[in-house]
Amino acid sequence: MILPRHLILLLLILPTLLLSESAINCPNVPKQEIDSNLQQYVVFLKPPNLLGAIGNLVEHVLLLVICLGREIIPLKPGVGLFGNGPIDLNVIVDLSIAGTGFSIYTGFFNPDFVENVLKKRSDIDIIEPIIPTKADSVIPPYYINLKKRTTQTSAPYNLDRIDQKTFPLDGKYSYPTNAGSGSNVFVVDTGIDISNVEFEGRASFGGTFCGNCSSTDDHGHGTNVAGIIGGKRFGVAKKTKLIAIKVLNQNGQGTSATLVAGLSYVISKHKNSSNKNTIVNLSISAPSSQAINKIVTDAINAGIHVVVSAGDAGQDACNFSPSSVSGVIAVGSTEKSSNTVSSFSNTGNCVTLYAPGRDIIAAGAGQSNALSQASGTSQSCPHAAGTVALIISKSGNKSPSSMKSSLVSLATKGILNKNPNVFLRVPAP
């Protein structure tokens, strides 16, 4: 079936759908070029804002449905991208943002057909093979025992570090009393164990977009990240709401298609919500990708604050996605006991600022009182996402570009050993 929002389009093309394959001028392509050696692609179409472009869209849908014999189905957040079980290679999943019609999709095509037919169409904006995505932790979350600290008697070092200019630490974490209240942080990751007591009922499940993935966090990365953003003891913004968007599997791996699907869902939710205090945390990295950068840009243009990890390759962050998107807040990592940028952290002009990323303790998955420790720019990133929530609750929301400027303005300058020489700092109480 095709999504209900395509009803008008269907009414336009219904007479043509009744015609034969030859009547709609299907490309004269050998059968083996259509159905063999299939690879998954992500496709963005140009907006059909002119009558001619609408005609191209109608023709595009006919090409997929009539000529290729594909079935277009809506995205179903609860069952993954292609549902659970074996993938049907004849299915195309509509990933479009609400209100944009049929504009983004993923499906399986022969590479020659892509080169000889699809890429030559004037209505194609981006068509790209899927690429792998992964969680940005050099030391993945592992469980720790803090039974001797059932009550937090002093702030963990990373929170203590971001409320003051430099060392030595004073053992305190000072932050605005609203503590992120009224903001919503979508944690696009491996999921969140929403039963963890660190979240006090403020975490909820949004959707699953990776194939054969459960709705729980069966890896631990997303729960640790969410705990840094908004845990009651180990979180930056202790009153923010956290929504789990699962795009990475139990191994902390996904694809550009699952990421596009998850972000499309978030943008749609944001557009349809009266609360526009939306933040996205992307502690995820991938090789440079037009598709990833496009959907992230769409999120920013919709008014969403997108905070991303700089990446853990020890290279230029501009060579990776989504850290190469100009409008994101890209966060690199610093060490535990010095103002030194971590050797694993990506650096360069695409990094906005740095935050602690070594040995970060936060909520863990699997048990309601679990804690975990991890290292990476994945752990640096949520410090900044939580800080955005603090700014919103204290001073009100603003555009993504203004928020990025505010974050840099608050930050400490001139204390690091790498550029940009900017270190995260939370607003004063």
Short mmCIF file of C-alpha atoms in Angstrom, two decimals:
data_model
loop_
_atom_site.label_atom_id
_atom_site.label_comp_id
_atom_site.label_asym_id
_atom_site.label_seq_id
_atom_site.Cartn_x
_atom_site.Cartn_y
_atom_site.Cartn_z
CA MET A 1 0.00 0.00 0.00
CA ILE A 2 1.00 3.66 -0.35
CA LEU A 3 0.73 6.17 2.44
CA PRO A 4 -2.60 8.03 2.81
CA ARG A 5 -0.93 11.37 2.15
CA HIS A 6 -0.38 10.19 -1.40
CA LEU A 7 -4.12 9.91 -2.03
CA ILE A 8 -4.23 12.97 -4.28
CA LEU A 9 -1.26 11.68 -6.25
CA LEU A 10 -2.94 8.30 -6.61
CA LEU A 11 -6.11 9.92 -7.92
CA LEU A 12 -4.01 11.69 -10.50
CA ILE A 13 -2.22 8.58 -11.69
CA LEU A 14 -4.95 5.97 -11.27
CA PRO A 15 -5.98 6.04 -14.94
CA THR A 16 -2.37 5.53 -15.93
CA LEU A 17 -1.93 2.70 -13.46
CA LEU A 18 -4.52 0.80 -15.46
CA LEU A 19 -2.44 1.05 -18.60
CA SER A 20 0.01 -1.58 -19.75
CA GLU A 21 3.73 -1.48 -19.04
CA SER A 22 4.49 -0.44 -22.59
CA ALA A 23 1.98 2.40 -22.48
CA ILE A 24 3.89 4.19 -19.73
CA ASN A 25 7.19 3.96 -21.58
CA CYS A 26 9.07 1.69 -19.23
CA PRO A 27 12.83 1.82 -19.91
CA ASN A 28 14.08 -0.79 -22.35
CA VAL A 29 16.37 -2.49 -19.86
CA PRO A 30 17.26 -6.20 -19.76
CA LYS A 31 15.46 -8.14 -17.03
CA GLN A 32 18.76 -9.12 -15.42
CA GLU A 33 19.64 -5.44 -15.03
CA ILE A 34 16.48 -4.93 -12.99
CA ASP A 35 16.36 -7.98 -10.74
CA SER A 36 19.95 -9.19 -10.30
CA ASN A 37 22.84 -8.05 -8.08
CA LEU A 38 20.48 -5.88 -6.04
CA GLN A 39 21.94 -3.37 -3.61
CA GLN A 40 20.17 -1.07 -1.17
CA TYR A 41 20.01 2.66 -1.92
CA VAL A 42 18.63 5.77 -0.25
CA VAL A 43 16.88 8.19 -2.62
CA PHE A 44 15.90 11.84 -2.11
CA LEU A 45 13.61 13.40 -4.71
CA LYS A 46 13.46 17.08 -5.58
CA PRO A 47 10.38 18.93 -4.24
CA PRO A 48 7.52 18.76 -6.80
CA ASN A 49 6.67 22.46 -6.53
CA LEU A 50 5.90 22.97 -10.21
CA LEU A 51 3.37 21.24 -12.45
CA GLY A 52 6.14 19.70 -14.52
CA ALA A 53 7.86 18.40 -11.40
CA ILE A 54 4.57 16.86 -10.24
CA GLY A 55 4.40 15.08 -13.58
CA ASN A 56 7.91 13.75 -12.98
CA LEU A 57 6.84 12.49 -9.56
CA VAL A 58 3.87 10.66 -11.05
CA GLU A 59 6.14 9.11 -13.65
CA HIS A 60 8.65 8.19 -10.95
CA VAL A 61 6.04 6.33 -8.91
CA LEU A 62 4.86 4.53 -12.04
CA LEU A 63 8.44 3.53 -12.85
CA LEU A 64 8.80 1.92 -9.44
CA VAL A 65 5.38 0.27 -9.25
CA ILE A 66 4.60 -0.70 -12.85
CA CYS A 67 7.96 -1.06 -14.57
CA LEU A 68 9.94 -2.54 -11.67
CA GLY A 69 7.07 -4.30 -9.93
CA ARG A 70 7.94 -2.78 -6.57
CA GLU A 71 5.52 -2.25 -3.69
CA ILE A 72 5.71 1.05 -1.82
CA ILE A 73 4.98 0.68 1.89
CA PRO A 74 4.92 3.22 4.74
CA LEU A 75 7.57 3.35 7.42
CA LYS A 76 6.45 1.47 10.54
CA PRO A 77 8.50 2.67 13.53
CA GLY A 78 7.61 -0.32 15.69
CA VAL A 79 8.92 -3.08 13.43
CA GLY A 80 12.11 -1.74 11.87
CA LEU A 81 12.83 -0.53 8.37
CA PHE A 82 11.64 -3.58 6.40
CA GLY A 83 9.83 -5.25 9.28
CA ASN A 84 11.09 -8.30 11.14
CA GLY A 85 12.13 -11.43 9.31
CA PRO A 86 13.62 -11.81 5.80
CA ILE A 87 13.82 -8.64 3.71
CA ASP A 88 11.53 -8.48 0.68
CA LEU A 89 13.73 -7.07 -2.09
CA ASN A 90 10.65 -5.93 -4.03
CA VAL A 91 9.58 -3.55 -1.26
CA ILE A 92 10.33 0.17 -1.26
CA VAL A 93 9.97 1.90 2.11
CA ASP A 94 8.68 5.46 2.09
CA LEU A 95 10.88 7.50 4.46
CA SER A 96 9.30 10.86 3.64
CA ILE A 97 8.94 13.61 6.23
CA ALA A 98 5.31 14.43 7.07
CA GLY A 99 3.86 16.99 4.69
CA THR A 100 6.41 16.48 1.92
CA GLY A 101 4.61 13.79 -0.11
CA PHE A 102 6.69 11.00 -1.61
CA SER A 103 10.16 12.54 -1.25
CA ILE A 104 12.52 10.03 0.42
CA TYR A 105 12.66 6.27 0.04
CA THR A 106 14.93 3.26 0.28
CA GLY A 107 14.91 0.11 -1.82
CA PHE A 108 16.99 -2.44 -3.68
CA PHE A 109 18.22 -1.80 -7.22
CA ASN A 110 20.76 -3.10 -9.69
CA PRO A 111 23.75 -0.68 -9.78
CA ASP A 112 23.69 -0.55 -13.59
CA PHE A 113 20.00 0.35 -13.53
CA VAL A 114 20.79 3.10 -11.04
CA GLU A 115 23.52 4.50 -13.30
CA ASN A 116 21.69 4.10 -16.61
CA VAL A 117 18.16 5.05 -15.57
CA LEU A 118 17.62 6.51 -12.11
CA LYS A 119 20.60 8.88 -11.99
CA LYS A 120 19.58 10.34 -15.35
CA ARG A 121 16.17 11.40 -14.07
CA SER A 122 15.73 15.14 -13.46
CA ASP A 123 13.67 14.57 -10.31
CA ILE A 124 16.48 12.81 -8.43
CA ASP A 125 18.22 14.94 -5.82
CA ILE A 126 20.39 12.28 -4.13
CA ILE A 127 20.73 8.57 -4.79
CA GLU A 128 23.37 6.79 -2.76
CA PRO A 129 24.19 3.21 -1.75
CA ILE A 130 23.69 2.69 1.96
CA ILE A 131 26.79 2.97 4.11
CA PRO A 132 27.48 1.61 7.61
CA THR A 133 26.97 3.72 10.72
CA LYS A 134 28.26 2.97 14.20
CA ALA A 135 28.26 4.13 17.78
CA ASP A 136 31.15 6.51 18.53
CA SER A 137 32.69 4.91 21.63
CA VAL A 138 36.31 3.74 21.61
CA ILE A 139 35.60 1.92 24.88
CA PRO A 140 32.01 0.63 24.69
CA PRO A 141 29.82 0.75 27.80
CA TYR A 142 30.70 -1.81 30.46
CA TYR A 143 28.92 -2.31 33.74
CA ILE A 144 30.36 -1.05 37.00
CA ASN A 145 29.40 -1.44 40.67
CA LEU A 146 28.93 1.71 42.72
CA LYS A 147 27.16 0.15 45.69
CA LYS A 148 29.29 2.23 48.05
CA ARG A 149 27.81 5.35 46.45
CA THR A 150 24.08 4.78 46.67
CA THR A 151 23.78 8.48 47.42
CA GLN A 152 25.75 10.87 45.25
CA THR A 153 27.88 12.82 47.69
CA SER A 154 29.90 14.66 45.04
CA ALA A 155 29.51 15.40 41.37
CA PRO A 156 31.12 12.99 38.89
CA TYR A 157 34.22 14.55 37.40
CA ASN A 158 32.70 15.22 33.99
CA LEU A 159 29.79 17.28 35.37
CA ASP A 160 32.12 19.05 37.79
CA ARG A 161 34.40 19.87 34.86
CA ILE A 162 31.81 21.59 32.63
CA ASP A 163 30.63 24.15 35.21
CA GLN A 164 34.06 25.75 35.72
CA LYS A 165 36.86 27.15 33.62
CA THR A 166 39.69 24.73 34.36
CA PHE A 167 41.28 22.44 36.94
CA PRO A 168 41.41 21.83 39.90
CA LEU A 169 37.86 20.58 40.28
CA ASP A 170 35.78 21.66 43.29
CA GLY A 171 33.59 18.55 43.63
CA LYS A 172 30.38 20.41 42.75
CA TYR A 173 28.10 20.66 39.73
CA SER A 174 26.18 23.95 39.52
CA TYR A 175 23.40 24.28 36.94
CA PRO A 176 20.16 26.22 36.32
CA THR A 177 17.32 25.08 38.58
CA ASN A 178 14.96 24.37 35.67
CA ALA A 179 17.49 21.70 34.65
CA GLY A 180 16.21 21.20 31.10
CA SER A 181 12.52 21.10 31.99
CA GLY A 182 10.28 21.52 28.95
CA SER A 183 12.81 20.20 26.44
CA ASN A 184 12.71 16.92 24.51
CA VAL A 185 15.93 15.13 23.58
CA PHE A 186 15.63 12.42 20.92
CA VAL A 187 18.46 9.96 21.50
CA VAL A 188 19.09 8.42 18.06
CA ASP A 189 21.13 5.40 19.03
CA THR A 190 20.81 1.77 20.24
CA GLY A 191 17.70 2.55 22.29
CA ILE A 192 17.26 3.42 25.96
CA ASP A 193 16.51 1.17 28.90
CA ILE A 194 13.64 3.38 30.04
CA SER A 195 13.21 1.35 33.25
CA ASN A 196 16.50 2.63 34.69
CA VAL A 197 15.90 4.63 37.87
CA GLU A 198 18.27 7.34 36.62
CA PHE A 199 15.51 8.50 34.24
CA GLU A 200 12.75 8.84 36.87
CA GLY A 201 10.07 8.04 34.29
CA ARG A 202 11.23 10.83 31.94
CA ALA A 203 12.47 8.42 29.24
CA SER A 204 10.13 6.89 26.66
CA PHE A 205 10.29 4.71 23.55
CA GLY A 206 9.89 6.50 20.21
CA GLY A 207 10.53 3.92 17.51
CA THR A 208 12.73 1.15 16.12
CA PHE A 209 14.17 1.57 12.63
CA CYS A 210 16.83 -1.14 12.31
CA GLY A 211 15.95 -4.56 10.92
CA ASN A 212 15.06 -7.33 13.38
CA CYS A 213 15.77 -5.00 16.30
CA SER A 214 13.91 -5.09 19.59
CA SER A 215 12.45 -2.00 21.23
CA THR A 216 14.89 -2.29 24.13
CA ASP A 217 18.54 -1.28 24.41
CA ASP A 218 20.33 -4.60 23.95
CA HIS A 219 23.74 -2.95 23.54
CA GLY A 220 23.99 -0.31 26.28
CA HIS A 221 25.40 2.60 24.30
CA GLY A 222 22.15 4.54 23.99
CA THR A 223 21.31 4.16 27.67
CA ASN A 224 24.74 5.47 28.69
CA VAL A 225 24.36 8.42 26.30
CA ALA A 226 20.85 9.18 27.57
CA GLY A 227 22.12 9.00 31.15
CA ILE A 228 24.76 11.64 30.41
CA ILE A 229 22.12 13.90 28.91
CA GLY A 230 19.46 13.58 31.57
CA GLY A 231 20.16 11.09 34.37
CA LYS A 232 19.18 12.22 37.87
CA ARG A 233 22.69 11.76 39.31
CA PHE A 234 24.97 11.54 36.29
CA GLY A 235 23.10 13.74 33.81
CA VAL A 236 23.68 17.31 32.64
CA ALA A 237 19.98 18.26 32.34
CA LYS A 238 18.21 16.38 35.10
CA LYS A 239 14.63 17.32 34.16
CA THR A 240 14.64 16.94 30.38
CA LYS A 241 12.57 14.28 28.63
CA LEU A 242 14.39 11.57 26.66
CA ILE A 243 12.93 9.72 23.67
CA ALA A 244 14.59 6.57 22.32
CA ILE A 245 14.98 6.33 18.53
CA LYS A 246 16.64 3.01 17.80
CA VAL A 247 18.70 2.99 14.58
CA LEU A 248 21.62 0.80 15.75
CA ASN A 249 21.43 -2.92 16.52
CA GLN A 250 22.75 -4.99 19.42
CA ASN A 251 26.27 -4.61 18.01
CA GLY A 252 26.03 -0.81 17.88
CA GLN A 253 25.82 -0.88 14.07
CA GLY A 254 23.33 0.44 11.53
CA THR A 255 23.15 1.96 8.06
CA SER A 256 22.54 5.34 6.50
CA ALA A 257 19.02 4.11 5.64
CA THR A 258 18.12 3.38 9.27
CA LEU A 259 19.51 6.76 10.30
CA VAL A 260 17.56 8.59 7.58
CA ALA A 261 14.42 6.72 8.65
CA GLY A 262 14.87 7.60 12.31
CA LEU A 263 15.54 11.27 11.64
CA SER A 264 12.63 11.53 9.20
CA TYR A 265 10.40 10.23 12.00
CA VAL A 266 11.83 12.77 14.48
CA ILE A 267 11.31 15.66 12.04
CA SER A 268 7.71 14.58 11.47
CA LYS A 269 7.07 14.38 15.23
CA HIS A 270 8.62 17.82 15.70
CA LYS A 271 6.50 19.36 12.95
CA ASN A 272 3.31 17.91 14.44
CA SER A 273 4.10 18.85 18.06
CA SER A 274 3.17 22.06 19.84
CA ASN A 275 6.41 21.80 21.83
CA LYS A 276 9.24 22.87 19.52
CA ASN A 277 12.01 22.51 22.13
CA THR A 278 13.47 19.59 20.20
CA ILE A 279 17.06 18.38 20.48
CA VAL A 280 18.60 15.42 18.66
CA ASN A 281 21.65 13.62 20.05
CA LEU A 282 23.61 11.72 17.40
CA SER A 283 26.51 9.87 19.02
CA ILE A 284 26.99 8.16 15.67
CA SER A 285 29.59 8.38 12.93
CA ALA A 286 29.80 7.25 9.32
CA PRO A 287 31.91 7.85 6.23
CA SER A 288 30.92 11.01 4.37
CA SER A 289 27.36 10.59 3.12
CA GLN A 290 25.16 12.93 1.09
CA ALA A 291 22.04 11.16 2.34
CA ILE A 292 22.94 11.50 6.03
CA ASN A 293 24.00 15.12 5.61
CA LYS A 294 20.77 15.93 3.74
CA ILE A 295 18.42 14.54 6.41
CA VAL A 296 20.44 16.20 9.19
CA THR A 297 20.23 19.51 7.29
CA ASP A 298 16.47 18.99 6.92
CA ALA A 299 16.23 18.55 10.70
CA ILE A 300 18.16 21.78 11.34
CA ASN A 301 16.04 23.66 8.80
CA ALA A 302 12.95 22.44 10.68
CA GLY A 303 14.25 24.16 13.82
CA ILE A 304 15.75 21.13 15.56
CA HIS A 305 19.02 21.44 17.48
CA VAL A 306 21.25 18.61 16.22
CA VAL A 307 24.22 17.70 18.43
CA VAL A 308 26.65 15.12 17.03
CA SER A 309 29.83 13.33 18.02
CA ALA A 310 32.93 14.52 16.17
CA GLY A 311 34.05 10.92 15.60
CA ASP A 312 36.73 8.67 17.05
CA ALA A 313 39.14 8.22 14.14
CA GLY A 314 41.68 10.82 15.29
CA GLN A 315 41.23 12.60 11.95
CA ASP A 316 39.55 15.65 10.44
CA ALA A 317 35.86 15.65 11.43
CA CYS A 318 35.01 17.24 8.07
CA ASN A 319 35.67 13.87 6.41
CA PHE A 320 32.80 12.15 8.23
CA SER A 321 29.03 12.36 8.55
CA PRO A 322 27.15 13.89 10.24
CA SER A 323 29.98 15.98 11.75
CA SER A 324 30.64 17.60 8.36
CA VAL A 325 27.22 19.32 8.30
CA SER A 326 27.79 23.03 8.86
CA GLY A 327 24.74 23.58 11.07
CA VAL A 328 25.37 20.83 13.63
CA ILE A 329 26.98 21.19 17.04
CA ALA A 330 29.90 18.75 16.66
CA VAL A 331 31.61 17.72 19.90
CA GLY A 332 35.11 16.34 20.38
CA SER A 333 36.57 14.63 23.46
CA THR A 334 38.95 15.73 26.21
CA GLU A 335 40.76 13.68 28.84
CA LYS A 336 39.83 13.05 32.45
CA SER A 337 42.48 14.96 34.36
CA SER A 338 43.83 17.52 31.90
CA ASN A 339 42.80 20.02 29.24
CA THR A 340 44.10 17.67 26.56
CA VAL A 341 42.08 16.63 23.53
CA SER A 342 41.80 12.83 23.45
CA SER A 343 44.06 11.16 20.89
CA PHE A 344 41.09 9.27 19.43
CA SER A 345 38.97 12.39 18.94
CA ASN A 346 38.42 13.87 15.51
CA THR A 347 39.42 17.52 15.32
CA GLY A 348 39.47 20.39 12.82
CA ASN A 349 37.22 23.16 11.55
CA CYS A 350 34.05 21.06 11.65
CA VAL A 351 34.33 20.59 15.44
CA THR A 352 32.31 23.17 17.39
CA LEU A 353 33.77 22.53 20.85
CA TYR A 354 35.09 19.83 23.17
CA ALA A 355 33.72 18.15 26.30
CA PRO A 356 34.79 15.30 28.60
CA GLY A 357 34.85 11.93 26.85
CA ARG A 358 37.04 9.66 28.94
CA ASP A 359 35.64 7.18 31.51
CA ILE A 360 32.15 8.64 31.69
CA ILE A 361 29.79 6.97 34.16
CA ALA A 362 26.04 7.07 33.53
CA ALA A 363 22.98 4.82 33.38
CA GLY A 364 23.39 1.25 32.16
CA ALA A 365 21.02 -1.14 30.38
CA GLY A 366 19.69 -4.44 31.64
CA GLN A 367 18.77 -3.66 35.24
CA SER A 368 16.78 -0.81 36.74
CA ASN A 369 19.73 0.36 38.86
CA ALA A 370 22.52 -0.44 36.39
CA LEU A 371 25.38 1.96 35.74
CA SER A 372 27.92 1.81 32.92
CA GLN A 373 31.18 3.49 31.97
CA ALA A 374 32.33 4.33 28.44
CA SER A 375 34.78 6.53 26.52
CA GLY A 376 34.52 8.29 23.18
CA THR A 377 33.12 11.34 21.44
CA SER A 378 29.82 9.47 21.90
CA GLN A 379 30.14 10.44 25.55
CA SER A 380 31.28 14.01 24.82
CA CYS A 381 28.30 14.71 22.57
CA PRO A 382 25.52 14.26 25.18
CA HIS A 383 27.19 16.78 27.49
CA ALA A 384 26.49 19.42 24.83
CA ALA A 385 22.97 18.10 24.12
CA GLY A 386 22.18 18.40 27.82
CA THR A 387 23.61 21.92 27.87
CA VAL A 388 21.30 22.94 25.02
CA ALA A 389 18.40 21.65 27.15
CA LEU A 390 19.65 23.77 30.08
CA ILE A 391 19.81 26.88 27.89
CA ILE A 392 16.26 26.30 26.61
CA SER A 393 14.84 25.86 30.11
CA LYS A 394 16.66 28.92 31.46
CA SER A 395 16.51 31.40 28.59
CA GLY A 396 13.97 30.02 26.11
CA ASN A 397 14.37 28.40 22.71
CA LYS A 398 16.06 30.00 19.71
CA SER A 399 17.06 29.04 16.19
CA PRO A 400 19.67 26.28 15.76
CA SER A 401 22.25 28.78 14.50
CA SER A 402 21.63 31.13 17.44
CA MET A 403 21.79 28.21 19.87
CA LYS A 404 25.12 27.12 18.42
CA SER A 405 26.44 30.68 18.84
CA SER A 406 25.17 30.79 22.43
CA LEU A 407 26.91 27.52 23.23
CA VAL A 408 30.21 28.82 21.86
CA SER A 409 29.74 32.13 23.67
CA LEU A 410 29.26 30.34 27.01
CA ALA A 411 32.26 28.09 26.44
CA THR A 412 35.75 28.48 27.89
CA LYS A 413 38.36 29.61 25.35
CA GLY A 414 42.12 29.19 25.11
CA ILE A 415 42.80 26.25 27.44
CA LEU A 416 43.06 23.28 25.04
CA ASN A 417 45.90 21.92 22.92
CA LYS A 418 43.85 21.70 19.69
CA ASN A 419 41.67 23.92 17.55
CA PRO A 420 38.97 24.98 17.87
CA ASN A 421 40.19 25.96 21.32
CA VAL A 422 36.70 25.92 22.82
CA PHE A 423 35.58 23.88 25.85
CA LEU A 424 31.94 23.31 26.84
CA ARG A 425 30.52 25.17 29.82
CA VAL A 426 26.98 25.04 31.19
CA PRO A 427 25.05 28.22 32.00
CA ALA A 428 25.27 29.50 35.57
CA PRO A 429 22.35 28.83 37.95
#
